[in-house]
Coordinates of C-alpha atoms in Angstrom, one line a residue:
M1 CA -62.7 102.6 -75.5
D2 CA -60.7 101.0 -72.8
T3 CA -62.9 98.1 -72.5
L4 CA -62.7 97.5 -76.3
T5 CA -59.0 97.6 -76.1
I6 CA -58.9 95.1 -73.3
A7 CA -61.2 92.8 -75.1
I8 CA -59.1 93.1 -78.3
T9 CA -56.0 92.4 -76.3
I10 CA -57.5 89.3 -74.7
I11 CA -58.8 88.0 -78.0
S12 CA -55.3 88.5 -79.5
L13 CA -53.7 86.7 -76.7
V14 CA -56.1 83.8 -76.9
L15 CA -55.5 83.5 -80.7
G16 CA -51.8 83.7 -80.1
L17 CA -51.9 81.0 -77.6
A18 CA -54.0 78.8 -79.8
L19 CA -51.7 79.4 -82.7
G20 CA -48.6 78.6 -80.5
F21 CA -50.2 75.4 -79.3
G22 CA -50.9 74.3 -82.8
I23 CA -47.4 75.1 -84.0
A24 CA -46.0 73.2 -80.9
K25 CA -48.1 70.2 -81.6
Y26 CA -46.9 70.1 -85.2
L27 CA -43.3 70.4 -84.3
E28 CA -43.7 67.7 -81.6
R29 CA -45.1 65.3 -84.1
K30 CA -42.4 66.0 -86.5
N31 CA -39.7 65.4 -83.9
A32 CA -41.4 62.3 -82.6
S33 CA -41.4 60.8 -86.1
K34 CA -37.7 61.5 -86.4
I35 CA -37.0 59.9 -83.1
I36 CA -39.0 56.8 -84.0
Q37 CA -37.1 56.4 -87.2
R38 CA -33.8 56.7 -85.5
A39 CA -34.9 54.2 -82.8
K40 CA -36.0 51.8 -85.5
K41 CA -32.7 52.2 -87.2
S42 CA -30.9 51.6 -83.9
A43 CA -33.0 48.6 -83.0
A44 CA -32.3 47.1 -86.4
G45 CA -28.6 47.5 -85.8
I46 CA -28.8 46.0 -82.4
L47 CA -30.8 43.0 -83.7
K48 CA -28.3 42.5 -86.4
E49 CA -25.4 42.6 -83.9
A50 CA -27.3 40.3 -81.5
K51 CA -27.9 37.8 -84.3
Q52 CA -24.2 37.8 -85.2
E53 CA -23.2 37.3 -81.6
A54 CA -25.8 34.6 -81.2
E55 CA -24.3 32.8 -84.2
G56 CA -20.9 33.0 -82.7
I57 CA -22.0 31.8 -79.3
K58 CA -23.9 29.0 -81.0
K59 CA -20.8 27.9 -82.9
D60 CA -18.7 28.0 -79.7
K61 CA -21.3 26.0 -77.7
I62 CA -21.5 23.4 -80.4
L63 CA -17.7 23.1 -80.4
Q64 CA -17.6 22.8 -76.6
A65 CA -20.4 20.2 -76.7
K66 CA -18.5 18.2 -79.3
E67 CA -15.3 18.3 -77.1
K68 CA -17.3 17.3 -74.0
F69 CA -18.9 14.5 -75.8
I70 CA -15.5 13.2 -77.0
E71 CA -14.1 13.5 -73.4
L72 CA -17.1 11.6 -71.9
K73 CA -16.9 9.0 -74.6
S74 CA -13.2 8.3 -73.8
E75 CA -13.9 8.1 -70.1
H76 CA -16.8 5.8 -70.7
E77 CA -14.6 3.6 -72.9
K78 CA -12.0 3.5 -70.0
V79 CA -14.7 2.5 -67.5
I80 CA -15.9 -0.2 -69.8
L81 CA -12.3 -1.5 -70.3
S82 CA -11.7 -1.6 -66.5
R83 CA -15.0 -3.4 -66.0
D84 CA -14.1 -5.9 -68.7
K85 CA -10.7 -6.4 -67.0
K86 CA -12.3 -7.0 -63.6
I87 CA -14.9 -9.3 -65.1
A88 CA -12.0 -11.2 -66.8
D89 CA -10.1 -11.4 -63.5
A90 CA -13.2 -12.6 -61.7
E91 CA -13.8 -15.3 -64.3
K92 CA -10.2 -16.4 -64.0
R93 CA -10.6 -16.6 -60.2
I94 CA -13.8 -18.5 -60.6
R95 CA -12.1 -21.0 -62.9
D96 CA -9.3 -21.4 -60.4
K97 CA -11.8 -22.0 -57.6
E98 CA -13.6 -24.5 -59.7
S99 CA -10.4 -26.4 -60.4
Q100 CA -9.5 -26.2 -56.7
V101 CA -13.0 -27.4 -55.7
S102 CA -12.7 -30.2 -58.1
S103 CA -9.4 -31.3 -56.7
E104 CA -10.8 -31.0 -53.1
L105 CA -13.8 -33.1 -54.2
A106 CA -11.5 -35.7 -55.5
K107 CA -9.5 -35.8 -52.3
S108 CA -12.7 -36.0 -50.3
K109 CA -13.9 -38.9 -52.3
N110 CA -10.6 -40.6 -51.7
L111 CA -10.8 -39.9 -47.9
N112 CA -14.4 -41.1 -47.8
K113 CA -13.3 -44.3 -49.5
D114 CA -10.4 -44.7 -47.0
L115 CA -12.8 -43.9 -44.1
E116 CA -15.3 -46.5 -45.2
E117 CA -12.4 -49.1 -45.4
K118 CA -11.3 -48.2 -41.9
I119 CA -14.8 -48.4 -40.5
A120 CA -15.2 -51.8 -42.1
D121 CA -11.9 -52.9 -40.6
Y122 CA -12.9 -51.4 -37.2
N123 CA -16.2 -53.3 -37.2
H124 CA -14.4 -56.5 -38.0
R125 CA -11.9 -55.9 -35.2
N126 CA -14.7 -55.0 -32.8
E127 CA -16.4 -58.3 -33.6
V128 CA -13.2 -60.1 -32.9
L129 CA -12.7 -58.3 -29.6
E130 CA -16.2 -59.0 -28.5
K131 CA -15.6 -62.7 -29.1
K132 CA -12.3 -62.6 -27.2
Q133 CA -14.0 -60.6 -24.4
E134 CA -16.6 -63.3 -24.0
E135 CA -13.9 -65.9 -23.9
V136 CA -12.0 -63.8 -21.2
D137 CA -15.2 -63.4 -19.1
K138 CA -15.8 -67.1 -19.3
L139 CA -12.2 -67.8 -18.3
H140 CA -12.4 -65.2 -15.5
S141 CA -15.6 -66.7 -14.0
S142 CA -14.0 -70.1 -14.1
K143 CA -10.9 -68.8 -12.4
V144 CA -13.0 -67.0 -9.7
Q145 CA -14.9 -70.2 -9.0
Q146 CA -11.6 -72.1 -8.7
L147 CA -10.2 -69.4 -6.3
E148 CA -13.4 -69.5 -4.2
V149 CA -13.2 -73.3 -4.0
I150 CA -9.5 -73.1 -3.0
S151 CA -9.7 -70.2 -0.5
G152 CA -13.2 -71.0 0.9
L153 CA -14.3 -67.3 0.4
S154 CA -16.7 -65.9 -2.0
A155 CA -15.6 -63.0 -4.3
E156 CA -17.6 -60.5 -2.3
D157 CA -16.0 -61.6 1.0
A158 CA -12.5 -61.3 -0.5
K159 CA -13.3 -57.9 -1.9
A160 CA -14.5 -56.7 1.5
Q161 CA -11.3 -58.0 3.2
L162 CA -9.2 -56.2 0.6
V163 CA -11.2 -53.0 1.0
E164 CA -10.7 -53.1 4.8
S165 CA -7.0 -53.7 4.3
L166 CA -6.7 -50.8 1.9
K167 CA -8.7 -48.6 4.3
D168 CA -6.3 -49.3 7.1
T169 CA -3.3 -48.7 4.9
A170 CA -4.7 -45.5 3.6
R171 CA -5.7 -44.3 7.1
A172 CA -2.1 -44.9 8.3
D173 CA -0.6 -43.1 5.3
A174 CA -3.1 -40.3 5.8
M175 CA -2.2 -39.9 9.5
A176 CA 1.5 -39.9 8.6
L177 CA 0.9 -37.3 5.9
V178 CA -1.1 -35.2 8.3
Q179 CA 1.6 -35.4 10.9
D180 CA 4.3 -34.4 8.4
T181 CA 2.1 -31.6 7.2
I182 CA 1.5 -30.3 10.7
E183 CA 5.2 -30.5 11.6
E184 CA 6.1 -28.7 8.3
A185 CA 3.4 -26.0 9.0
K186 CA 4.8 -25.5 12.5
L187 CA 8.3 -25.1 11.2
T188 CA 7.2 -22.8 8.4
A189 CA 5.1 -20.8 10.8
Q190 CA 8.1 -20.3 13.2
Q191 CA 10.3 -19.4 10.4
E192 CA 7.8 -16.9 9.0
A193 CA 7.2 -15.4 12.5
K194 CA 10.9 -15.0 13.0
K195 CA 11.3 -13.4 9.6
I196 CA 8.5 -10.9 10.2
I197 CA 9.8 -10.0 13.7
I198 CA 13.4 -9.6 12.4
N199 CA 12.3 -7.5 9.4
T200 CA 10.1 -5.4 11.7
I201 CA 13.0 -4.7 14.2
Q202 CA 15.4 -3.9 11.4
R203 CA 13.1 -1.3 9.8
I204 CA 12.6 0.7 13.1
G205 CA 15.2 3.2 14.3
T206 CA 15.4 3.1 18.1
E207 CA 16.9 5.3 20.7
E208 CA 18.2 4.8 24.2
A209 CA 16.0 7.1 26.4
I210 CA 16.9 6.8 30.1
D211 CA 15.4 9.4 32.5
N212 CA 16.2 9.9 36.1
C213 CA 14.1 11.2 39.0
V214 CA 16.3 14.3 39.4
S215 CA 17.1 17.3 37.3
V216 CA 20.1 19.5 37.6
F217 CA 19.5 23.3 37.3
N218 CA 22.7 25.1 36.3
L219 CA 23.4 28.6 37.7
E220 CA 25.7 31.3 36.4
S221 CA 27.2 31.8 39.9
D222 CA 26.7 30.6 43.4
D223 CA 25.4 34.0 44.5
V224 CA 22.1 33.1 42.9
K225 CA 21.6 30.2 45.4
G226 CA 21.1 32.7 48.2
R227 CA 18.4 34.6 46.2
I228 CA 16.7 31.3 45.5
I229 CA 16.7 30.3 49.2
G230 CA 15.5 33.7 50.3
R231 CA 15.3 35.2 53.7
E232 CA 15.0 32.3 56.2
G233 CA 14.3 30.0 53.3
R234 CA 10.9 31.5 52.4
N235 CA 11.6 31.5 48.6
I236 CA 12.7 27.9 48.4
R237 CA 9.7 26.8 50.6
A238 CA 7.4 28.8 48.3
I239 CA 8.8 27.0 45.2
E240 CA 8.5 23.6 46.8
A241 CA 5.0 24.3 47.9
A242 CA 3.9 25.6 44.5
T243 CA 5.6 22.9 42.4
G244 CA 5.7 19.8 44.7
V245 CA 9.3 19.4 43.9
E246 CA 12.1 19.0 46.5
I247 CA 14.9 21.5 45.9
I248 CA 18.4 20.4 47.1
V249 CA 20.9 23.1 47.5
D250 CA 24.3 21.6 48.4
D251 CA 28.0 22.3 47.9
T252 CA 27.8 21.4 44.2
P253 CA 29.2 24.5 42.4
E254 CA 26.9 26.5 40.2
A255 CA 24.1 23.9 40.4
I256 CA 21.0 23.0 42.4
I257 CA 19.1 19.6 42.2
L258 CA 15.4 19.3 41.6
S259 CA 14.1 15.9 42.9
C260 CA 10.7 14.5 42.1
F261 CA 9.3 11.3 40.7
D262 CA 6.8 13.3 38.5
S263 CA 8.6 14.6 35.4
V264 CA 5.9 17.2 34.8
R265 CA 6.5 18.8 38.2
R266 CA 10.2 18.8 37.7
E267 CA 9.9 20.4 34.3
V268 CA 7.5 23.1 35.8
A269 CA 10.0 23.7 38.6
R270 CA 13.0 23.9 36.2
L271 CA 11.3 26.4 33.8
S272 CA 9.9 28.5 36.7
L273 CA 13.4 28.7 38.3
H274 CA 14.8 29.7 34.9
K275 CA 12.2 32.5 34.5
L276 CA 12.8 33.7 38.1
V277 CA 16.5 33.8 37.8
T278 CA 16.4 35.5 34.4
D279 CA 13.9 38.1 35.6
G280 CA 15.7 38.6 38.9
R281 CA 12.6 39.2 41.0
I282 CA 12.4 36.2 43.4
H283 CA 9.8 36.4 46.1
P284 CA 6.7 34.3 47.1
A285 CA 4.1 36.2 45.2
R286 CA 6.2 36.3 42.1
I287 CA 7.0 32.6 42.5
E288 CA 3.3 31.7 42.6
E289 CA 2.6 33.8 39.5
V290 CA 5.5 32.3 37.5
V291 CA 4.6 28.7 38.5
K292 CA 0.9 29.2 37.4
K293 CA 2.1 30.6 34.0
T294 CA 4.6 27.8 33.6
T295 CA 2.0 25.2 34.5
K296 CA -0.3 26.5 31.8
Q297 CA 2.6 26.6 29.3
I298 CA 3.5 23.0 30.1
E299 CA -0.2 22.0 29.6
E300 CA -0.2 23.6 26.2
E301 CA 3.1 22.0 25.4
I302 CA 1.7 18.6 26.4
I303 CA -1.2 19.1 24.0
E304 CA 1.1 20.2 21.2
V305 CA 3.4 17.1 21.8
G306 CA 0.3 14.8 21.6
K307 CA -0.9 16.4 18.4
R308 CA 2.6 16.3 16.8
T309 CA 2.9 12.6 17.8
V310 CA -0.4 11.5 16.3
I311 CA 0.3 13.5 13.1
D312 CA 3.8 11.9 12.7
L313 CA 2.3 8.5 13.1
G314 CA -0.6 9.2 10.7
I315 CA -3.3 8.6 13.3
H316 CA -6.6 10.5 12.7
G317 CA -9.7 11.1 14.7
L318 CA -8.2 10.6 18.2
H319 CA -10.2 12.1 21.0
P320 CA -8.7 15.4 22.5
E321 CA -8.4 13.8 26.0
L322 CA -6.4 10.9 24.5
I323 CA -4.2 13.3 22.6
K324 CA -3.5 15.1 25.9
T325 CA -2.7 11.8 27.5
V326 CA -0.3 10.9 24.7
G327 CA 1.4 14.2 25.3
R328 CA 1.8 13.6 29.0
M329 CA 3.7 10.4 28.2
K330 CA 6.7 12.6 27.4
Y331 CA 7.0 13.2 31.1
R332 CA 6.6 9.6 32.2
S333 CA 9.1 6.8 32.3
S334 CA 9.0 3.1 32.9
Y335 CA 12.1 1.4 34.2
G336 CA 14.1 4.4 32.9
Q337 CA 12.5 4.2 29.4
N338 CA 10.7 7.3 28.3
L339 CA 7.0 6.3 27.9
L340 CA 6.3 8.4 24.8
Q341 CA 9.4 7.2 23.0
H342 CA 8.4 3.6 24.0
S343 CA 4.8 4.1 22.7
R344 CA 6.0 5.6 19.4
E345 CA 8.4 2.7 18.9
V346 CA 5.7 0.2 19.7
A347 CA 3.3 2.0 17.3
K348 CA 5.8 1.8 14.5
L349 CA 6.6 -1.8 15.2
C350 CA 2.9 -2.7 15.2
G351 CA 2.4 -0.9 11.9
V352 CA 5.2 -2.7 10.2
M353 CA 4.2 -6.1 11.6
A354 CA 0.5 -5.6 10.7
A355 CA 1.5 -4.7 7.1
E356 CA 3.6 -7.9 6.9
L357 CA 0.6 -10.0 8.1
G358 CA -1.9 -8.2 5.8
L359 CA -3.8 -6.4 8.5
N360 CA -4.7 -2.8 8.9
P361 CA -1.4 -0.9 9.8
K362 CA -3.2 2.3 10.8
L363 CA -5.3 0.5 13.4
A364 CA -2.3 -1.4 14.6
K365 CA -0.4 1.9 15.1
R366 CA -3.3 3.3 17.0
A367 CA -3.4 0.4 19.4
G368 CA 0.4 0.5 19.8
L369 CA 0.4 4.2 20.6
L370 CA -2.4 3.9 23.2
H371 CA -1.4 0.6 24.8
D372 CA 0.3 2.3 27.9
I373 CA -2.0 5.3 28.4
G374 CA -3.0 3.6 31.7
K375 CA 0.4 4.5 33.1
V376 CA -0.4 8.3 33.0
P377 CA -3.1 8.6 35.6
E378 CA -3.9 11.9 37.3
T379 CA -4.6 10.2 40.6
E380 CA -3.4 7.0 42.2
T381 CA -5.4 3.8 41.4
E382 CA -5.1 0.1 42.1
V383 CA -6.4 -0.9 38.7
P384 CA -3.7 -2.4 36.4
H385 CA -2.6 0.1 33.8
A386 CA -3.7 -2.2 30.9
I387 CA -7.2 -2.4 32.2
L388 CA -7.3 1.3 33.0
G389 CA -6.0 2.2 29.5
M390 CA -8.7 -0.1 28.0
Q391 CA -11.4 1.7 30.1
W392 CA -10.2 5.1 28.9
A393 CA -10.1 3.9 25.3
E394 CA -13.7 2.6 25.6
K395 CA -14.8 5.8 27.2
Y396 CA -13.4 7.9 24.4
G397 CA -14.9 5.8 21.6
E398 CA -12.0 3.7 20.4
K399 CA -12.8 0.5 18.3
P400 CA -13.3 -2.8 20.2
D401 CA -10.1 -4.3 18.6
V402 CA -8.0 -1.4 19.8
C403 CA -9.5 -1.6 23.3
N404 CA -8.9 -5.4 23.5
A405 CA -5.3 -4.9 22.3
I406 CA -4.7 -2.3 25.1
G407 CA -6.3 -4.5 27.8
A408 CA -4.8 -7.8 26.8
H409 CA -1.1 -6.8 26.2
H410 CA -0.2 -8.0 29.7
D411 CA -2.8 -10.9 29.6
E412 CA -5.2 -9.3 32.0
I413 CA -8.0 -10.2 29.7
E414 CA -8.5 -12.7 26.9
M415 CA -7.3 -11.7 23.4
N416 CA -10.1 -11.7 20.8
S417 CA -8.5 -10.0 17.9
L418 CA -5.2 -10.3 15.9
L419 CA -4.1 -6.9 17.0
S420 CA -3.7 -8.0 20.6
P421 CA -0.8 -10.5 20.1
I422 CA 0.9 -8.0 17.7
V423 CA 0.8 -5.2 20.4
Q424 CA 2.0 -7.7 23.1
V425 CA 4.9 -8.8 20.9
C426 CA 5.9 -5.3 19.9
D427 CA 5.7 -4.1 23.5
A428 CA 8.0 -6.9 24.5
I429 CA 10.4 -6.1 21.7
S430 CA 10.6 -2.4 22.6
G431 CA 11.1 -3.1 26.3
A432 CA 13.5 -6.0 26.0
R433 CA 15.9 -4.6 23.5
P434 CA 19.4 -3.8 25.0
G435 CA 19.7 -0.2 26.3
A436 CA 16.0 0.4 26.5
R437 CA 15.7 0.1 30.2
R438 CA 18.3 0.2 33.0
Q439 CA 17.5 -3.0 34.7
V440 CA 16.9 -4.8 31.4
L441 CA 20.4 -3.7 30.2
D442 CA 22.0 -4.9 33.4
S443 CA 20.2 -8.2 33.3
Y444 CA 21.0 -8.5 29.6
I445 CA 24.7 -8.1 30.1
Q446 CA 24.7 -10.4 33.1
R447 CA 22.8 -13.1 31.1
L448 CA 25.4 -12.9 28.3
K449 CA 28.2 -13.4 30.9
D450 CA 26.4 -16.3 32.5
L451 CA 25.9 -18.0 29.1
E452 CA 29.6 -17.8 28.3
D453 CA 30.6 -18.9 31.9
I454 CA 28.4 -22.0 31.5
A455 CA 30.3 -22.9 28.3
F456 CA 33.7 -22.4 29.9
G457 CA 32.6 -24.7 32.7
F458 CA 33.1 -27.7 30.4
G459 CA 36.4 -29.2 29.5
G460 CA 38.0 -28.6 26.1
V461 CA 36.2 -25.3 25.5
K462 CA 38.6 -22.8 23.9
K463 CA 36.3 -19.8 23.3
A464 CA 32.6 -19.0 23.9
Y465 CA 30.6 -16.1 22.4
A466 CA 27.0 -15.2 23.3
I467 CA 25.5 -13.6 20.2
Q468 CA 22.1 -12.7 18.7
A469 CA 21.1 -10.8 21.9
G470 CA 21.8 -13.9 24.0
R471 CA 19.7 -16.2 21.8
E472 CA 22.7 -18.1 20.5
L473 CA 25.8 -19.4 22.1
R474 CA 28.8 -20.4 19.9
V475 CA 31.4 -22.6 21.5
I476 CA 34.8 -23.2 19.9
V477 CA 36.5 -26.3 21.2
E478 CA 40.0 -27.7 21.0
S479 CA 40.1 -30.3 18.3
E480 CA 42.9 -32.3 20.1
K481 CA 40.7 -32.7 23.2
V482 CA 37.2 -32.9 21.8
S483 CA 36.2 -35.4 19.0
D484 CA 33.3 -35.0 16.6
D485 CA 31.1 -37.3 18.7
K486 CA 32.1 -35.6 21.9
A487 CA 31.3 -32.2 20.3
S488 CA 27.7 -33.3 19.6
N489 CA 27.4 -34.5 23.2
L490 CA 28.9 -31.3 24.5
S491 CA 26.3 -29.2 22.6
F492 CA 23.6 -31.3 24.3
E493 CA 25.1 -31.0 27.8
I494 CA 25.6 -27.2 27.5
S495 CA 22.0 -26.8 26.4
Q496 CA 20.7 -28.9 29.3
K497 CA 22.9 -26.9 31.7
I498 CA 21.5 -23.6 30.4
Q499 CA 18.0 -24.9 30.6
T500 CA 18.3 -26.0 34.2
D501 CA 20.5 -23.1 35.6
M502 CA 19.2 -20.0 33.8
T503 CA 16.0 -18.1 33.2
Y504 CA 15.7 -16.6 29.8
P505 CA 13.1 -15.5 27.2
G506 CA 12.6 -17.6 24.1
Q507 CA 15.2 -20.2 23.1
V508 CA 19.0 -20.4 23.2
K509 CA 20.7 -22.1 20.3
V510 CA 24.0 -23.8 21.2
T511 CA 26.5 -24.3 18.4
V512 CA 29.7 -26.2 19.0
I513 CA 32.4 -25.7 16.5
R514 CA 35.4 -28.0 16.2
E515 CA 38.0 -27.1 13.6
T516 CA 41.3 -28.7 12.6
R517 CA 43.9 -26.6 10.9
A518 CA 47.2 -27.6 9.4
V519 CA 49.5 -24.6 8.9
N520 CA 53.0 -24.6 7.4
I521 CA 55.1 -21.7 6.1
A522 CA 57.1 -21.8 2.9
K523 CA 60.3 -19.9 3.2

């Protein structure tokens, strides 16, 4: 019973499912047909609207195309008009050119016609000239024959004599011209040399540097003298032995004198005394210690002075030993002139003079600075200082021109470069200027007095002035006693007297001035 019920139930369910499926299919077909109808209606409406919009767009595009066509047409017409205008202008220019060419052709035809007429005239004249030339040649040959008969010489002989005569005349004229040129060159060279030397001297600032062989050490009180002397003079003997300087203790208040020809030793002694007096401990052991430290300090200062000097002068690549030698020049003097100051001055003069002559001023400065290094020897030597300085320069790799300038500045060797005479001249300028050296200053003053005394030794001399460092003597004479002719003779006599009685460098120009004045006073 149960199985039958289950089977009936299953069959009922299957039938129900089949019936439901059939009903669902039917309803689905019915709905699908409705949807299709609605879609067809919607599509028809869309097509209708699309056709209407397409018609509107078509009309708009047609209108736009017509407007664009009209616009393009107008632009095309404008282009055509501008082209027509250009073509018309070109045709006008062509017509103008054609007319111009026609006129030029007409002118050219006229010129050709004139040229042909001138050529014909020239040919005619040329024929006439050729005929006349033949007549002149015939006449010349006949005259030459007549002259040969009259003179007894052929034309070739006469020509040879004339040539020889002209050669002699030309040779004499050439010799005179050469002589005049040489004299003018000498005068110009002297003037240029004086100009260069004067310009060089004027552009260099100089100082008077006169050193002595003694230094004065000032003391705060005379009580310090006893401490410096020490017990039985042992301190002063220790100082003299350590420094090589003679110490003079006399009655001069608050001062002692350091005497030595070597400036370096004097400076070492002076600084050592200053340190000992300041410190207060003065005994032989302390003296030796202080002198050693001071000597080392002076050596360092010498190197520093040498470096500063070459830097100031713009000299580079100098050997360290030469730099040290330059620094030691500070403590050397020549005839009272400080050697370093003299060498710096000569270097500056050489640089300026070399620049004026178109040479290398740096090389000239180098030679000028080193020209007296032979005066700073560590030991005594019999070799002249110029040769010794040249040997040192060669040893430390200086250029041949610099070495030759050092060795030849006192004419010990032959000069073979232009730097040598420049260094020699600048050394003489630096040493000979007034105030540079004691004996030079004294002789300079005496020479000026002697020049003026020679002038006063002649009659009619009113005043006499030695100027231009003794290179010119101006003599003012009394116009009542000396005439113009006598003034000229007086100038010659004074110059001859100076030449015979005095020794002087260079030349002395004697100028005699005779002046007549008429003075009245209106009251």
